Tab-separated table of C-alpha atoms in Angstrom:
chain	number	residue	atom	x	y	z
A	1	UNK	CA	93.109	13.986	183.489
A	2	UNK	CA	96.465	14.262	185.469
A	3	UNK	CA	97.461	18.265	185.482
A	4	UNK	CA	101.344	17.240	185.261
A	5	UNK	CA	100.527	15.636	181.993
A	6	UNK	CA	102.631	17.893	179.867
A	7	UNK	CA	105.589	19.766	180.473
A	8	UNK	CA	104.227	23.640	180.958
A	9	UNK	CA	105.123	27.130	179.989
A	10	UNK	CA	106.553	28.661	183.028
A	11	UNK	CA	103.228	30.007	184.344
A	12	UNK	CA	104.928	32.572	186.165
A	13	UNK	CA	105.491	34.595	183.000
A	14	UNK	CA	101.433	34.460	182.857
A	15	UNK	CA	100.619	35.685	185.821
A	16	UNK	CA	98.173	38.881	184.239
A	17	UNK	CA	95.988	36.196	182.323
A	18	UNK	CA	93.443	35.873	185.044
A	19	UNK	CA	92.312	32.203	185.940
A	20	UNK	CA	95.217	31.075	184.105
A	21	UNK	CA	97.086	28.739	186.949
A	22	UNK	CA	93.726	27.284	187.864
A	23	UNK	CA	93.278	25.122	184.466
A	24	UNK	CA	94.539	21.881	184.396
A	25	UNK	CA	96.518	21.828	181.131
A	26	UNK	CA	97.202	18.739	179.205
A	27	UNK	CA	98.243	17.757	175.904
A	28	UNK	CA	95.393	16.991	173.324
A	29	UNK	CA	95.331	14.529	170.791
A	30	UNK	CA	96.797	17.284	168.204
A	31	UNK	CA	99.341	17.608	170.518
A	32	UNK	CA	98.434	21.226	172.262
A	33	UNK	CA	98.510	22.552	175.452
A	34	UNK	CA	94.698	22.491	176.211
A	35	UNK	CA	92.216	22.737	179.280
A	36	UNK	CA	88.577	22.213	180.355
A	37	UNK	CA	87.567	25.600	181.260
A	38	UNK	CA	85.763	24.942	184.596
A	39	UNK	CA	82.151	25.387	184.562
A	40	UNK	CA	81.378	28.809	186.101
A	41	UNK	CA	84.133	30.396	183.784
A	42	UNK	CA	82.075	28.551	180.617
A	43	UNK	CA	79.716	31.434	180.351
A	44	UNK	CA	82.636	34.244	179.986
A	45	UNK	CA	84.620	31.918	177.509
A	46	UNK	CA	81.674	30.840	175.635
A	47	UNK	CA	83.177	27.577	175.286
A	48	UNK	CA	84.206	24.374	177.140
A	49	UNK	CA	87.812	24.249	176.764
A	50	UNK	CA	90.485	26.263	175.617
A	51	UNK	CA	94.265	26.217	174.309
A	52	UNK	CA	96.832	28.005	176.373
A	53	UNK	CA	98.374	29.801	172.563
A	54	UNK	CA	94.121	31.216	172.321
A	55	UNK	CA	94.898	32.547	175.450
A	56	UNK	CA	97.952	34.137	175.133
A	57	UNK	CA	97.991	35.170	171.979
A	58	UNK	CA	93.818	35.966	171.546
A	59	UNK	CA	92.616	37.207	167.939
A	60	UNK	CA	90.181	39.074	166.350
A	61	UNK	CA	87.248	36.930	164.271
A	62	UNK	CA	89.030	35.156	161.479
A	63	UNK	CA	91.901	35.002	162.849
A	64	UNK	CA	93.806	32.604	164.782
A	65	UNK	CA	97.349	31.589	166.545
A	66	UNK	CA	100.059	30.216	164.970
A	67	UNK	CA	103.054	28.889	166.416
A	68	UNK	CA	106.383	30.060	164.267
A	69	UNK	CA	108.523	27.639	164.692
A	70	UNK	CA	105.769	24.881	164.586
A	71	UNK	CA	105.859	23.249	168.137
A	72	UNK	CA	102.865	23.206	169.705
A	73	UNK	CA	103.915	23.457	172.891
A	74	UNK	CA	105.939	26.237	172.586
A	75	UNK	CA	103.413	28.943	173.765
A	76	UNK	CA	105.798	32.098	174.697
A	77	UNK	CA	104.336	35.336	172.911
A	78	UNK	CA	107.549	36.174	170.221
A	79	UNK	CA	106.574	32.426	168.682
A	80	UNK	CA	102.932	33.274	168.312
A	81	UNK	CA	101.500	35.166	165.538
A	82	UNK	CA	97.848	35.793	164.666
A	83	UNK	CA	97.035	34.767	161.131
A	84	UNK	CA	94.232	34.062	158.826
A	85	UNK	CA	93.312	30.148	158.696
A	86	UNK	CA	95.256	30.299	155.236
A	87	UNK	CA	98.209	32.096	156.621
A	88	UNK	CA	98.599	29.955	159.485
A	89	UNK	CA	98.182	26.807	156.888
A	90	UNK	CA	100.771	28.156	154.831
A	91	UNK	CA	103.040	27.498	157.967
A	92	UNK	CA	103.695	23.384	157.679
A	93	UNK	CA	106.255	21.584	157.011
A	94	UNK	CA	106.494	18.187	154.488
A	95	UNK	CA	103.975	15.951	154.553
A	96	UNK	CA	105.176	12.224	156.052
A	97	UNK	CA	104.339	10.897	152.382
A	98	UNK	CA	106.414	13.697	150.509
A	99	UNK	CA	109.684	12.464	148.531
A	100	UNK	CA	110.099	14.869	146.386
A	101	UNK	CA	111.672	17.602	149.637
A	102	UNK	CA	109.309	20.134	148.171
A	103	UNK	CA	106.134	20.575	149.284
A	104	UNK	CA	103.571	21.032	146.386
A	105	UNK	CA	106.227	18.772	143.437
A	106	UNK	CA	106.006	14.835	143.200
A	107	UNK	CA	107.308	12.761	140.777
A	108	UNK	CA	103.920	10.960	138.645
A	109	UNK	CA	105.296	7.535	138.706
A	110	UNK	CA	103.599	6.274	135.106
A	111	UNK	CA	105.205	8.790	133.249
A	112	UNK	CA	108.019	9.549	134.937
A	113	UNK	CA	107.331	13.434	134.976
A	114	UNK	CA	107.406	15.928	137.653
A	115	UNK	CA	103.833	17.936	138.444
A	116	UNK	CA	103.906	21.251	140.215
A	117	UNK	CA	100.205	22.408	141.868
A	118	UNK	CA	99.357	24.764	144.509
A	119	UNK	CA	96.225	24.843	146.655
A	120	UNK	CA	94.638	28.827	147.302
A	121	UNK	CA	91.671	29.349	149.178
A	122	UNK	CA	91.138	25.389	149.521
A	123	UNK	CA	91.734	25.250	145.322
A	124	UNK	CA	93.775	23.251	143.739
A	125	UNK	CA	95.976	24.719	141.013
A	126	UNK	CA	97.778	22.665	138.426
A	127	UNK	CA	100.833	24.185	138.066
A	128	UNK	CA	102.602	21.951	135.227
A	129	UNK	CA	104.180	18.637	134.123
A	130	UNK	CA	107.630	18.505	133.893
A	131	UNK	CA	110.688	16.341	132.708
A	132	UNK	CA	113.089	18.202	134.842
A	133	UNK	CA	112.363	18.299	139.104
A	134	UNK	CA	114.040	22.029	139.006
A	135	UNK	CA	111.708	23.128	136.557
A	136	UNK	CA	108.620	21.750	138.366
A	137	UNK	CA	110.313	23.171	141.711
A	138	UNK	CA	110.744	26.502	140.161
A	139	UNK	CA	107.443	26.943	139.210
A	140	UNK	CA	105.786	25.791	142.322
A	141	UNK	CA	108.369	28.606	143.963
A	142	UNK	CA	107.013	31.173	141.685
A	143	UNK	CA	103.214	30.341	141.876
A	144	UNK	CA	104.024	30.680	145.902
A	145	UNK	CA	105.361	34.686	144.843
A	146	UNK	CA	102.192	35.187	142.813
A	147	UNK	CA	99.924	33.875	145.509
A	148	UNK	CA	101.652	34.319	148.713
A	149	UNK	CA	104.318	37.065	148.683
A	150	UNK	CA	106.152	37.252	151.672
A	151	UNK	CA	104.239	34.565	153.060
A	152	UNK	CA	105.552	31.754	150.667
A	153	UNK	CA	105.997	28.479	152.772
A	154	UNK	CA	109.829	27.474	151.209
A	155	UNK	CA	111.179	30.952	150.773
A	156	UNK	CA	114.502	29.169	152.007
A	157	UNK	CA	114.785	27.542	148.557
A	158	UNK	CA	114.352	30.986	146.449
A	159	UNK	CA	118.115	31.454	146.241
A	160	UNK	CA	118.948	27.502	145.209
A	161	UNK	CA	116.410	27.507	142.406
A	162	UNK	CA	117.388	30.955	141.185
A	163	UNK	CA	114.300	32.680	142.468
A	164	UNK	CA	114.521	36.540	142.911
A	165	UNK	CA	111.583	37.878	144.923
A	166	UNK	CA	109.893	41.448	143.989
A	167	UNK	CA	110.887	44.182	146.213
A	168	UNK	CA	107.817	45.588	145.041
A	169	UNK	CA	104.953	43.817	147.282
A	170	UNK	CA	101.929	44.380	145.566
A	171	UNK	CA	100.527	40.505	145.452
A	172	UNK	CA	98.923	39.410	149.333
């Protein structure tokens, strides 16, 4: 593969991760900076390729990168966080097939109602069926306080929907 496929990180910034300039980084088909880790490094990596966020921002088992403001190619350390896979999840925007500009609320077309659900731990939780959009918005918004705290994906819609967040953060 052609090392000037992607646009890189200024590499300078990188110079104390060893073997760093000697990868060839392209983009992967999930569109991140990646590289085949060359075979006498394999042993000390334990694997056969690597992304350039694993190496810059390496975490602790069960834990992994995750890029802030979402682009995968934007690799400097203050946009990369290590979270749990559900953390890091958490951080997505709208699905391509979402109308409803919430994630977790779409309209069920044969009845004309609005459902709410939430997925935790890979389980989906039926929120509610509603007449009103705001009411299925505002409950999605408030499952995402009991179940995510300060984590909750569309905080930015707490104040539009009348949401008030607990200064007390007892919930993870």
């Amino acid at each position: 593969s052609n090392c000037d496929e992607i646009t890189k990180v200024n590499l300078d910034k990188w110079n104390s991760i060893e073997y760093i300039r000697n990868f060839c980084w392209h983009k992967d088909g999930r569109g991140y900076a990646k590289a085949r880790i060359p075979n006498e490094l394999q042993e000390k990596f334990g694997k056969k390729s690597i992304g350039l966020h694993q190496l810059i921002c390496p975490c602790s088992d069960g834990y992994e990168p995750d890029h802030i403001d979402r682009n995968k190619l934007n690799n400097l350390t203050d946009n990369l966080i290590s979270k749990t896979r559900q953390g890091n999840t958490l951080n997505r925007g709208l699905q391509s097939n979402n109308t409803s500009g919430v994630i977790g609320v779409t309209l069920f077309k044969r009845t004309q109602r609005w459902t709410a659900q939430i997925t935790v731990n890979g389980i989906k939780i039926h929120l509610g069926c509603f007449v009103n959009k705001k009411d299925a918005v505002r409950a999605r918004l408030q499952a995402e306080i009991q179940y995510f705290n300060d984590l909750a994906p569309q905080q930015h819609l707490f104040e539009q929907y009348g949401i008030v967040q607990p200064t007390n953060k007892e919930n993870n």
